[in-house]
Structure formats: structure tokens, C-alpha cells
Short mmCIF file of C-alpha atoms and ligand atoms in Angstrom, two decimals:
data_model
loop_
_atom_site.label_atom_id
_atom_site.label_comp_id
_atom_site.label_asym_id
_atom_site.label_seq_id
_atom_site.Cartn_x
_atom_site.Cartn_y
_atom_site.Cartn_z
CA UNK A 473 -14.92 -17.85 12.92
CA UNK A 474 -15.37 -19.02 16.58
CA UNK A 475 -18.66 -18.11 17.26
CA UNK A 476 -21.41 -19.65 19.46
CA UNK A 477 -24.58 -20.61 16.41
CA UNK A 478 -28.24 -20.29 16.74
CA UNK A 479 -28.46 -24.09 15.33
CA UNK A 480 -25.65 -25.20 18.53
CA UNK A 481 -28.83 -24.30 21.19
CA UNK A 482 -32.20 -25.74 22.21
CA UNK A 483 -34.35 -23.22 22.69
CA UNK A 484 -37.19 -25.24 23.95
CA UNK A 485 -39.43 -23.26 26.22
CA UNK A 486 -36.64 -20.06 25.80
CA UNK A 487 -37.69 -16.84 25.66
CA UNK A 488 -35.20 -15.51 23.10
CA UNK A 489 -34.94 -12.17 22.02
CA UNK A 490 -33.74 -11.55 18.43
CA UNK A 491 -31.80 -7.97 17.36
CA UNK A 492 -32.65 -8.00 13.72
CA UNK A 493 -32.23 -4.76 10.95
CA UNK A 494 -35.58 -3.97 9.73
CA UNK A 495 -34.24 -0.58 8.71
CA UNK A 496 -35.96 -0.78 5.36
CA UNK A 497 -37.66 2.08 3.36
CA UNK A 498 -40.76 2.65 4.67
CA UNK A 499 -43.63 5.47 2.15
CA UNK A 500 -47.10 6.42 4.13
CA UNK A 501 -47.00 3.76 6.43
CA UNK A 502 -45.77 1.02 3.90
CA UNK A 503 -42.75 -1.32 3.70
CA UNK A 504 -41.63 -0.28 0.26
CA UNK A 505 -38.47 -3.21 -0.03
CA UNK A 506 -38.66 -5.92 2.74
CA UNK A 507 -36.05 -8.02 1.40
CA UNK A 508 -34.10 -7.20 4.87
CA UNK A 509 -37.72 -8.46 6.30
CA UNK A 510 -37.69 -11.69 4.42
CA UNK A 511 -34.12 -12.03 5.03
CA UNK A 512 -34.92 -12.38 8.68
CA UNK A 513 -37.45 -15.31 8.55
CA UNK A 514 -35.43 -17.81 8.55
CA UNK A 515 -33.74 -17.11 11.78
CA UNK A 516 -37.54 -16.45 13.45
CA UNK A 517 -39.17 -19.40 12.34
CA UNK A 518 -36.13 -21.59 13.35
CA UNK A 519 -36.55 -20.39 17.11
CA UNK A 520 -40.62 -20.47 16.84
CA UNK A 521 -40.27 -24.02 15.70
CA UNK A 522 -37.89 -25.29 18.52
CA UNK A 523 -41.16 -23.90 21.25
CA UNK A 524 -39.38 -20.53 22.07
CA UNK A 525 -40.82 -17.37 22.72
CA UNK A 526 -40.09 -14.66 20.70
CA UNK A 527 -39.29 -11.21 20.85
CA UNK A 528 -37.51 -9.31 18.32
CA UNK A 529 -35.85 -6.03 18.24
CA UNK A 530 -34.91 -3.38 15.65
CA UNK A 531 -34.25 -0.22 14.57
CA UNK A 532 -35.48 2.13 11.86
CA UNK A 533 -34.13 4.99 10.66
CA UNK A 534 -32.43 7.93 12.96
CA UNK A 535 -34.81 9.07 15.39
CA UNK A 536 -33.78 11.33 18.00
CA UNK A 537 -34.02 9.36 22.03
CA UNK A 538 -36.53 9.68 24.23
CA UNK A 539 -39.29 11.11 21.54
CA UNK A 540 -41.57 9.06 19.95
CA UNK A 541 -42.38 9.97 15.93
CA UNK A 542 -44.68 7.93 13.99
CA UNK A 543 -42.79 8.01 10.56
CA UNK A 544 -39.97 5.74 12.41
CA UNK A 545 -42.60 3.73 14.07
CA UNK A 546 -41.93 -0.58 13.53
CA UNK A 547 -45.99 -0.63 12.89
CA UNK A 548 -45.43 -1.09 9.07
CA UNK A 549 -42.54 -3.60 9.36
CA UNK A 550 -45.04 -5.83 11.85
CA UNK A 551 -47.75 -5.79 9.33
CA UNK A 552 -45.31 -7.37 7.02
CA UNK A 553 -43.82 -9.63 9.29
CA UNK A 554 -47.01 -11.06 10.23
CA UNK A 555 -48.09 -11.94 6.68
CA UNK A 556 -44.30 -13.06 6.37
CA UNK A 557 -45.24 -15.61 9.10
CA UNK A 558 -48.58 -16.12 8.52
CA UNK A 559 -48.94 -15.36 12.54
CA UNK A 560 -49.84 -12.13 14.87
CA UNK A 561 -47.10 -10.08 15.18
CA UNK A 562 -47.43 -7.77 18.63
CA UNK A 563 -46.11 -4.55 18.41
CA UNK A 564 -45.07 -3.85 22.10
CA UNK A 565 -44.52 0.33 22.58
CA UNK A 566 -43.66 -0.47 26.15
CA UNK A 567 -40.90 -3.49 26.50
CA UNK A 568 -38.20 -1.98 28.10
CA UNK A 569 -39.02 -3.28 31.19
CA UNK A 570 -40.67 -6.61 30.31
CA UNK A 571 -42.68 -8.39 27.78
CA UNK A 572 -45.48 -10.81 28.78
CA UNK A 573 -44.73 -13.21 26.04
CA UNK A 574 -45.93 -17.33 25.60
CA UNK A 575 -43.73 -20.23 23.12
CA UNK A 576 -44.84 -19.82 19.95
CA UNK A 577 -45.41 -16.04 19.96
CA UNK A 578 -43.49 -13.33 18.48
CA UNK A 579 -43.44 -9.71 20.09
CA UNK A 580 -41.72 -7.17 18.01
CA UNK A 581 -40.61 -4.05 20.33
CA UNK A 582 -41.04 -0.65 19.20
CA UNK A 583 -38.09 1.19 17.25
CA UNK A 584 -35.01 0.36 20.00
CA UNK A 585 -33.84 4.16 18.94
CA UNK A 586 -36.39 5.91 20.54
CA UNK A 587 -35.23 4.57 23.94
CA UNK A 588 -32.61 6.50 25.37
CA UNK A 589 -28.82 5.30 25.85
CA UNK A 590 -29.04 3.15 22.62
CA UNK A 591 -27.28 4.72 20.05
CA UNK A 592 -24.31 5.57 22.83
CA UNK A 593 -24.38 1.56 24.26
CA UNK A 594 -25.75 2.73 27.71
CA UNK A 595 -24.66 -0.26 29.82
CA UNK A 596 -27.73 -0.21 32.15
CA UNK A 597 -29.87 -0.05 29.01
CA UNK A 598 -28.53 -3.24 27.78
CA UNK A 599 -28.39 -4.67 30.70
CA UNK A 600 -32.12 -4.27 30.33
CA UNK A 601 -31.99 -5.62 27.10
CA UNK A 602 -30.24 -8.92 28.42
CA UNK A 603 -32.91 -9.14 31.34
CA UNK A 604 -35.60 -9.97 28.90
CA UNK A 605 -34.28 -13.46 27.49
CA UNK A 606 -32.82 -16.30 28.56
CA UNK A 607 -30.96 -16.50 25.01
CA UNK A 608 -30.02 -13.60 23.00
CA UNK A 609 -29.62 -13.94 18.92
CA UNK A 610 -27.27 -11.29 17.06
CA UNK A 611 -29.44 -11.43 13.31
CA UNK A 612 -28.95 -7.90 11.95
CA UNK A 613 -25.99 -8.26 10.24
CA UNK A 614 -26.47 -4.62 8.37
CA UNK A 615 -26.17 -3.27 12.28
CA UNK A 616 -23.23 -5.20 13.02
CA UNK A 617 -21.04 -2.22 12.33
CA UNK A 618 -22.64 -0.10 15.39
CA UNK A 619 -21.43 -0.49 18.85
CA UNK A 620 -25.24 -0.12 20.44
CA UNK A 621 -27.13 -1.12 23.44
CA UNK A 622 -29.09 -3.75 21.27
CA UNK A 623 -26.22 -5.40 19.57
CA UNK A 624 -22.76 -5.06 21.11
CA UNK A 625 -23.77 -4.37 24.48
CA UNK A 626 -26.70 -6.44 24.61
CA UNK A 627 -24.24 -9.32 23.54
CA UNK A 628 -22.02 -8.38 26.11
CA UNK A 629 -24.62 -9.28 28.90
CA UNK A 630 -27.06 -11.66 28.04
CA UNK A 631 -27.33 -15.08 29.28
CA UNK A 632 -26.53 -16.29 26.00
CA UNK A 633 -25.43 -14.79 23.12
CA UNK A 634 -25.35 -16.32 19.85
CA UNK A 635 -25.08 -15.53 15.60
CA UNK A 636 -28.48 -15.70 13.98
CA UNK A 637 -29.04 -18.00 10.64
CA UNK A 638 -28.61 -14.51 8.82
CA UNK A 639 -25.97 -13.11 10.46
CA UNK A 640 -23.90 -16.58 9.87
CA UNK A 641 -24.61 -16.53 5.92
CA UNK A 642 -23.37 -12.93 5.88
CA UNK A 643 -20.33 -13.69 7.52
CA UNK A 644 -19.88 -17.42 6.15
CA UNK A 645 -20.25 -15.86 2.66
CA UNK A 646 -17.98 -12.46 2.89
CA UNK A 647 -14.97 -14.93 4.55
CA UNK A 648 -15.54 -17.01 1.54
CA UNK A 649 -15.14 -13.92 -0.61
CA UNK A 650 -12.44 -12.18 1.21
CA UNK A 651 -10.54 -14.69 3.31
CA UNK A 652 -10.78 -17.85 1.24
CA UNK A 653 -11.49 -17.43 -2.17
CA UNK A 654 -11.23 -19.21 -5.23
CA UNK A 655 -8.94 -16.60 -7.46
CA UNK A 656 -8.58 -14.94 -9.07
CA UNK A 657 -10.30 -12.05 -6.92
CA UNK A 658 -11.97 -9.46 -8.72
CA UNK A 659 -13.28 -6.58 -6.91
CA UNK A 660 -15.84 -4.12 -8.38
CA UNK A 661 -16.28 -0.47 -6.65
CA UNK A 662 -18.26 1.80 -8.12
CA UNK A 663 -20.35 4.71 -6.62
CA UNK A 664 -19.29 8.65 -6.46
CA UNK A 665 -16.97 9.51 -4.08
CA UNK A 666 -13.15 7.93 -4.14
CA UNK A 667 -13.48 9.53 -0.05
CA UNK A 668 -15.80 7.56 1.04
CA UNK A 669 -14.11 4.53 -0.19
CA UNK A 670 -11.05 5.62 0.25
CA UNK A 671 -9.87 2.88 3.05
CA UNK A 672 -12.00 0.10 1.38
CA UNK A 673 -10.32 0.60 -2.24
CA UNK A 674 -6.81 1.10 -0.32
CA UNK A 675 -7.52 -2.41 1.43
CA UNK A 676 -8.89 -4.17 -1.64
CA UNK A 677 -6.01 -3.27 -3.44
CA UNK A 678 -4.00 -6.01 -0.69
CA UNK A 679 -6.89 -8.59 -1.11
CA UNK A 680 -7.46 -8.40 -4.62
CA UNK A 681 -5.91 -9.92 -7.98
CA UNK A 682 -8.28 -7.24 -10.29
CA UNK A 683 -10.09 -4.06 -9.02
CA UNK A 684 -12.12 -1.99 -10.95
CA UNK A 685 -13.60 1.39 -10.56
CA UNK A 686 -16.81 2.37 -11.65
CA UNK A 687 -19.08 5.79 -11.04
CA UNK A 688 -17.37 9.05 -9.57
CA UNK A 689 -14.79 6.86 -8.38
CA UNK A 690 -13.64 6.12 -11.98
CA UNK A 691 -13.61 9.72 -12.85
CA UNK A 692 -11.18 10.83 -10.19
CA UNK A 693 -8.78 7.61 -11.67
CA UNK A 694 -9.27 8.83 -15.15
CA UNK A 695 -8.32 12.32 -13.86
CA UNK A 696 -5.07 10.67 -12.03
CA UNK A 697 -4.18 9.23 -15.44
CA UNK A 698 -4.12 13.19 -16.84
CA UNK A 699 -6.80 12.65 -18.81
CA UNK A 700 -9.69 15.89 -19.02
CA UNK A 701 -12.64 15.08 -17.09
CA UNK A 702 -14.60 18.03 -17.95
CA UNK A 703 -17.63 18.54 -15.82
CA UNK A 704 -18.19 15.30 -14.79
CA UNK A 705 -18.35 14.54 -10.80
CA UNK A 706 -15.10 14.27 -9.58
CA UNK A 707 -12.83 14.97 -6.35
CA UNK A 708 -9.45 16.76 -7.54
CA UNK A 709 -8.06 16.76 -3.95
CA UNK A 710 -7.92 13.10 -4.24
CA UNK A 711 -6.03 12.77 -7.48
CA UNK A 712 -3.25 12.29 -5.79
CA UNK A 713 -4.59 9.59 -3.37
CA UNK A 714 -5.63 7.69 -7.22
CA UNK A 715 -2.35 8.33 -7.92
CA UNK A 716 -0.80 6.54 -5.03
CA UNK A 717 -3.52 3.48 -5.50
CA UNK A 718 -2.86 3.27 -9.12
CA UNK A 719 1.20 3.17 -8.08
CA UNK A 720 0.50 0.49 -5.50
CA UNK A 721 -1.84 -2.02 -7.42
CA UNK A 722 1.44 -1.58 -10.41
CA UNK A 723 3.75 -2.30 -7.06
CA UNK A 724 1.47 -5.33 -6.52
CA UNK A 725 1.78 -6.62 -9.99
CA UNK A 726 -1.90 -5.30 -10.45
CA UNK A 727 -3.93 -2.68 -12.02
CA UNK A 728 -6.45 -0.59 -11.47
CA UNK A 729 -8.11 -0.13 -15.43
CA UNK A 730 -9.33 3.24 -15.89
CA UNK A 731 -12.12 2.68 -18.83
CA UNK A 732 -10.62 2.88 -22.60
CA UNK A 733 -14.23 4.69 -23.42
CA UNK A 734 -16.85 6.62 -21.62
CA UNK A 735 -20.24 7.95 -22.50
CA UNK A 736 -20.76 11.43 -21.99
CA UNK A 737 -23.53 14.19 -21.97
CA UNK A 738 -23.35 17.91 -21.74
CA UNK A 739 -25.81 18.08 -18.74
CA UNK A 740 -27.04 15.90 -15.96
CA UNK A 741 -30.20 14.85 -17.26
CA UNK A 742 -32.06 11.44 -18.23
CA UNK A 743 -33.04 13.56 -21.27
CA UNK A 744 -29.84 13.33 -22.55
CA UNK A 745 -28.82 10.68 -25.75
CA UNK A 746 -25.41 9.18 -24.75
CA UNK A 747 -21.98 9.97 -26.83
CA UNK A 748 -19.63 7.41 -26.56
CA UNK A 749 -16.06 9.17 -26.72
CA UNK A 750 -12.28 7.78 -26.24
CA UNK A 751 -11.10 8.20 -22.33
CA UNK A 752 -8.86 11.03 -23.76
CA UNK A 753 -11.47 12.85 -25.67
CA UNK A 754 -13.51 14.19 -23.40
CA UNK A 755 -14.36 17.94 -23.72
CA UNK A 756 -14.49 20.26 -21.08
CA UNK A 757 -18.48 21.22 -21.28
CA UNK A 758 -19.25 17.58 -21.58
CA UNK A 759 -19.51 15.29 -18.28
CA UNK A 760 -18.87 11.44 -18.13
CA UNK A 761 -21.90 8.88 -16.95
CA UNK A 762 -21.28 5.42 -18.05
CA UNK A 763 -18.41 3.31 -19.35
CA UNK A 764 -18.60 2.97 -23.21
CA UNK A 765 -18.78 -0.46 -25.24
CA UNK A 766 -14.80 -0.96 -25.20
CA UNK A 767 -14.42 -0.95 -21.91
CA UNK A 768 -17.88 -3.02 -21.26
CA UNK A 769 -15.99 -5.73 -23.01
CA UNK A 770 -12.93 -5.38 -21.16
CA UNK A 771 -14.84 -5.83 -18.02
CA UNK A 772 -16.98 -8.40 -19.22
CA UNK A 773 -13.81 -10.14 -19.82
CA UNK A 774 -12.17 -10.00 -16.49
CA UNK A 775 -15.83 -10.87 -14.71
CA UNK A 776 -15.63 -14.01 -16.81
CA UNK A 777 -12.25 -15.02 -15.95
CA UNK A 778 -12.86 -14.36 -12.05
CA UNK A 779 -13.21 -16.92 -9.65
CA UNK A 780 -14.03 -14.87 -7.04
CA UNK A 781 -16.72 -11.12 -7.72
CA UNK A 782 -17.21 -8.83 -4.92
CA UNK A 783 -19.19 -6.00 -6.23
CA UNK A 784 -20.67 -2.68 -4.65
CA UNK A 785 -21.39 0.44 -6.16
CA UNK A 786 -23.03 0.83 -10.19
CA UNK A 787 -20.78 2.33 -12.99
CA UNK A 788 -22.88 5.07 -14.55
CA UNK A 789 -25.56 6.69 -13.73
CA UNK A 790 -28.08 4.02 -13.87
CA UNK A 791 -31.11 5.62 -12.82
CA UNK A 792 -31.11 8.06 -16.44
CA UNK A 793 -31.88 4.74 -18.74
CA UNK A 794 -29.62 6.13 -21.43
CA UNK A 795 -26.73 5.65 -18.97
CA UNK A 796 -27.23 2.27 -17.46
CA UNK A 797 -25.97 0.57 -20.29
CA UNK A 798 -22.23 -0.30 -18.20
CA UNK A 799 -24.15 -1.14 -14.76
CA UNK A 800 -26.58 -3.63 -16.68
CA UNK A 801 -23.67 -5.10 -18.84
CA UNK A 802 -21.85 -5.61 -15.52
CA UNK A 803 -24.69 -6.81 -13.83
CA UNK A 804 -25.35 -9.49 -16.57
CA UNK A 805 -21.75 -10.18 -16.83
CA UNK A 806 -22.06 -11.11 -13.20
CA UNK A 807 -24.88 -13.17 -13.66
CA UNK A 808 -23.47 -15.25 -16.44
CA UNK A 809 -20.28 -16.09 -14.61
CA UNK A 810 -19.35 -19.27 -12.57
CA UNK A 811 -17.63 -17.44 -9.92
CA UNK A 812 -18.90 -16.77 -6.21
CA UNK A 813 -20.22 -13.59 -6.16
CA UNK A 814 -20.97 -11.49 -3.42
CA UNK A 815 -22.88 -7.68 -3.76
CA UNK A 816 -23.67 -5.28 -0.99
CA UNK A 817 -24.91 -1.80 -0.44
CA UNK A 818 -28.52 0.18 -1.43
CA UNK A 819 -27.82 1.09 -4.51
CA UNK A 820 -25.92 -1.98 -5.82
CA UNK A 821 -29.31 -4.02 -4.12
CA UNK A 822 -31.22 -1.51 -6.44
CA UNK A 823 -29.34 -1.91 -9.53
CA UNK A 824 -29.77 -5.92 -9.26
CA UNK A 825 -33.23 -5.85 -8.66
CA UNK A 826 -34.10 -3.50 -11.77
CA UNK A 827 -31.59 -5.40 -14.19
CA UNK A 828 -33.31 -8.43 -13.02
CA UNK A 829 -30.32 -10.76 -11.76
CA UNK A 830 -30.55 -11.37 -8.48
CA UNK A 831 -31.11 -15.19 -8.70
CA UNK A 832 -27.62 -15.15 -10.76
CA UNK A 833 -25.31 -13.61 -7.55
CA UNK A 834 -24.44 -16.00 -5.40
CA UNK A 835 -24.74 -14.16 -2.39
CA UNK A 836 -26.67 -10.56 -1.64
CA UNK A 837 -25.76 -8.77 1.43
CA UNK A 838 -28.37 -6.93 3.41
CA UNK A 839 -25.61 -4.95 4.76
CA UNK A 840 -24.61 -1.35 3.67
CA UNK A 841 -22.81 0.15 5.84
CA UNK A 842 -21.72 -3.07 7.63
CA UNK A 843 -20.75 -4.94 4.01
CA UNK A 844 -18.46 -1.98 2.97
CA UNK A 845 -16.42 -2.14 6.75
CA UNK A 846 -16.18 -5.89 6.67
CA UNK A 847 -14.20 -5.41 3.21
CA UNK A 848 -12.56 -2.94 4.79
CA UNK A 849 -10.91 -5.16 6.86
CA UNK A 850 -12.47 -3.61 9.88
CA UNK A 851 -13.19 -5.89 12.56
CA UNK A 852 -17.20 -5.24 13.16
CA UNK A 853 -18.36 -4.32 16.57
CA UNK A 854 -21.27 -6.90 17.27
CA UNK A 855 -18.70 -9.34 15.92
CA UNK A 856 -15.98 -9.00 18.19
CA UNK A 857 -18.89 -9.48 21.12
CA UNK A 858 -19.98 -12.22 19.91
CA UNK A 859 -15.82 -13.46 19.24
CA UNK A 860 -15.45 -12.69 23.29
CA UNK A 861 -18.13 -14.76 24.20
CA UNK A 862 -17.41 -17.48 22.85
CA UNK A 863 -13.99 -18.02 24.35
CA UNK A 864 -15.41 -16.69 27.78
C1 LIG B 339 -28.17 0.59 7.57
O1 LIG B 339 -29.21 0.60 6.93
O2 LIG B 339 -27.09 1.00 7.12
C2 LIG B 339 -28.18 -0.03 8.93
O3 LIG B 339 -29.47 -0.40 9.29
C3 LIG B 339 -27.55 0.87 9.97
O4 LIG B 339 -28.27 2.07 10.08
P1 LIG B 339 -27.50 3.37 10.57
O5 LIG B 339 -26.53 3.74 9.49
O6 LIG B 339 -28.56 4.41 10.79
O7 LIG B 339 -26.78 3.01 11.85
MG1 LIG B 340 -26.08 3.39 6.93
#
């Protein structure tokens, strides 16, 4: 990817001005996860090192312009930054207009959505932006999918504009998964709607040697099959788009597996014991929330014969313990394999962290939103800037 690098520039003496996401979950004024936090060191303590000055942008949650509310104040995600660092990190309410800043300090500005023109790219905002650095450093790869003042305009007309030590893994690692990879390719999409993941499971199914189907997702395949779902979450109006996928992937000289067995309760409830029941046994008061031991070793299989795993979205209801037996199995499967793996998204990051594995994938995303659209095939906003400049 032709892109200018953080590691190409001396910053000596720079004042450089970092977008990163520190969008992270944030409970009475604490940082509950600040994995996207420590993701972001790196990057900081490469341009502190080479004598630049430092101030960082982010945003956090959705805030609406022009109002500032505490509960999506950066003040938490400072705190943690500065023990990160083991330095003062200033938060700076008012930046827009300048930031008295020395080499070897960092500055983090207050929430960039609370200033108004962001989340619509306001040219003159950005413009702003761009007058407050001599370099500028694209880091927040989970934000690359949002054409905003702070990341695709702000690339558009800073000085210089370059990828961020994070933002290059992300990238380096998804065009290892999706452009290059080492095959087969086995993709994994769980989660519980087929229509959000409609375009991502369609383009998969051109990438892909294997994809599997986990969650809601699964249930709307097993109901394309003409097998009885019963209660369980499902989307009927997109049977026939399952249909078309399953015909496709068979077109392909693929397949989509639907699971052999399921395990099924008669309520939604982590209360509930688990009955393991043949894919074309389900009853109609019963609902389906995990895969069943068949199928777990049919996956396990495919995982282990995979030389490429990109995964988002669990398989079962993992939160209920009864039913997280096919997103741990997965997980582990995962974990023991030799192939490159790649997982994205919140609740895939969740299900990694509580099954314990994250040292076994060989690359986590902090992207959500920005993970699914790069396998997508979607060509990501802040990208594309920084694509531009680098030929300009
Ligand atoms: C995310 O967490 O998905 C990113 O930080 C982007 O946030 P957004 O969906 O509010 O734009
Ligand atoms: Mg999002």
C-alpha cells in the first residue's frame, strides 16, 4: 500500500498532532478496557522519542456539536494515558485554535466531537486541524471508516500526513489476511443479524476458500436449508438472500456449512441447561444458542486445516455460560492453530479476552466498524487520503 510511514519522517523538534480512537468504554469516570489506549503507545512514544511535540486527538462516543457533556469527556482516557506513559498528560478543553505545546510533551485535546463541523468534515474545521502541526499522523485505525474533519479532512490539509505505527499493523495485517494469504482462507462470521453482514458475507464468499456462520447469522442459513428454526433469532426476509449465498459459495466450488447440531433452550435465559438436538430436530417452542459437539468438531477441523483465520462475530450466545461452549471451542481452536489469524469487532475482542486466548491470535484489530468495511472490500475513507497524498 503506497502510503507515506510515521518511521519514513524525522520529527525532530515537530510539533505533530496524532488522530488516535480512544473510543473505549468508559463507567463513572473510568476507562473500563484500554486496550485501544495501549494500542496507541507505540505510535506516541515513537514521536516523543524522536524530540517532537505532541498533541493527540480523539473521539469518544456520539456527542451532539457544539455542547459540552461530561460523560463523553477525554478526562478518563488522559488519566490512563499518563500512567500508560509514565508522563503528564494535558487535557486541553480549548485547542481549536492553538496549543502552547514544548518537545517532549503530550497535549491530548478534548473529545474532537464536541466541536462543530466534525462529524460532517467541515473543511475550515480541518483546516484548523492542519494549522496546529507541522506533521500530521493518521493512528486510529477503528475511525478510519469515517470521512471526518480529524481524519480524512485533516489528512487532506496538513503539512504532512502520514500512517501511524498502529494504523500500519492494522492495515499490514488485514492485506496479509485478505489480499495475500497463505490458503486456504477460512472466514468465520458470527453475530445476529445476516443484514448487517449482508455485503461482508456476500464479499467473503469471493475471497474465501471456507466460510462459516455462527450466531443469528447461522440460524437464518439453517432456515434457508428448510430446516425449523423455532423461536430462535432469525430474519425470514433474508432466507432468500442465504439462499442465494449458499447457491454462490456451491457456484464457487465452496460451502457455506450450516451446523449438523445445535443446542437449544426453550427461553432466552442463562438459567437454562443446554439440549443438544440434530439441525433438523428442532421444535418449534425451543430456540437455538450454540452449535452442538458435532459440528464443534467439524469446525475445529477446518480451523486446523486453515492457513489463513479471519474471525468476527461469537457462535452462541456466549455471555449465558451454558451456551458458550461453540464460541470457546472456536476460540481455542483458533488458538491452537498455525495459521495467521486475524479477529475484529467488540464482541469478538470480548469473547477472546474471557476465553483467555488472546496471546494465541496472531493479530487483534481495534477496529469495529472499520475491520468489518475493510473485509468488505470497501475502500476506507482516511485511507484513500492518506493513498492521495502520497502520490501528490
Ligand atoms: C468505533 O468504536 O466503532 C469507532 O471508534 C467509530 O465510532 P463511531 O461508530 O461512533 O463513528
Ligand atoms: Mg461503531
Amino acid at each position: 500500500m503506497n502510503i507515506l510511514r510515521l518511521e519514513d519522517l524525522s520529527l525532530a523538534g515537530k510539533r505533530v498532532l496524532i488522530r488516535e480512537d480512544f473510543n473505549v468504554p468508559v463507567k463513572a469516570g473510568k476507562v473500563m478496557s484500554d486496550a485501544r489506549i495501549r494500542a496507541a503507545v507505540p505510535t506516541i512514544q515513537f514521536a516523543l522519542k524522536q524530540g517532537a511535540a505532541v498533541i493527540i486527538l480523539s473521539h469518544l462516543g456520539r456527542p451532539v456539536e457544539g455542547n459540552f457533556a461530561a460523560e463523553f469527556s477525554l478526562a478518563p482516557v488522559a488519566s490512563r494515558l499518563g500512567e500508560l506513559l509514565q508522563l503528564t498528560v494535558r487535557l486541553e478543553t480549548d485547542w481549536l485554535d492553538g496549543v502552547e505545546i514544548k518537545p517532549g510533551e503530550v497535549v491530548l485535546c478534548e473529545n474532537v466531537r464536541f466541536t462543530p463541523g466534525e462529524n460532517k468534515n467541515d473543511a475550515v474545521l480541518a483546516g484548523k486541524m492542519a494549522a496546529l502541526c507541522d506533521v500530521f499522523v493518521m493512528d486510529a485505525f477503528g475511525t478510519a471508516h469515517r470521512a471526518q474533519a480529524s481524519t480524512e479532512g485533516v489528512i487532506r490539509l496538513a503539512p504532512v500526513a502520514c500512517a501511524g505505527l498502529l494504523m500500519t499493523r492494522e492495515l499490514d495485517a488485514l492485506q496479509k489476511s485478505m489480499l495475500q494469504p497463505s490458503r486456504p482462507l477460512l472466514a468465520i462470521v458470527g453475530g445476529s443479524k445476516v443484514s448487517t453482514k449482508l455485503t461482508v458475507l456476500e464479499n467473503l464468499l469471493n475471497q474465501v476458500d471456507e466460510l462459516i456462520v455462527g450466531g443469528g447469522i447461522a440460524n437464518t442459513f439453517i432456515a434457508a436449508a428448510g430446516f425449523e428454526v423455532g423461536k430462535s433469532l432469525f430474519e425470514a426476509d433474508l432466507v432468500p438472500a442465504a439462499q442465494r449465498l449458499i447457491r454462490q459459495a456451491h457456484e464457487n466450488g465452496g460451502n457455506i456449512p450450516i451446523p449438523k447440531d445445535v443446542a437449544v433452550a426453550k427461553s432466552f435465559s442463562a438459567e437454562e441447561v443446554p439440549v443438544i438436538r440434530h439441525v433438523g430436530e428442532v421444535r418449534k417452542d425451543e430456540m437455538i444458542l450454540d452449535i452442538g459437539p458435532m459440528t464443534i468438531i467439524e469446525y475445529s477441523h477446518a480451523i486446523a486445516a486453515a492457513g489463513t483465520i479471519v474471525w468476527n462475530g461469537p457462535l452462541g450466545v456466549f455471555e449465558f455460560s451454558n451456551f458458550a461452549t461453540g464460541t470457546r471451542a472456536v476460540a481455542e481452536a483458533i488458538a491452537r492453530s498455525k495459521a495467521f489469524s486475524i479477529a475484529g469487532g467488540g464482541e469478538t475482542l470480548e469473547a477472546i479476552d474471557q476465553f483467555g486466548v488472546s496471546d494465541e491470535i496472531s493479530y487483534i484489530s481495534t477496529g469495529g466498524g472499520a475491520f468489518l468495511e475493510f473485509i468488505e472490500g470497501k475502500t476506507l475513507p482516511a485511507v484513500a487520503a492518506l493513498q492521495d497524498r502520497f502520490v501528490s
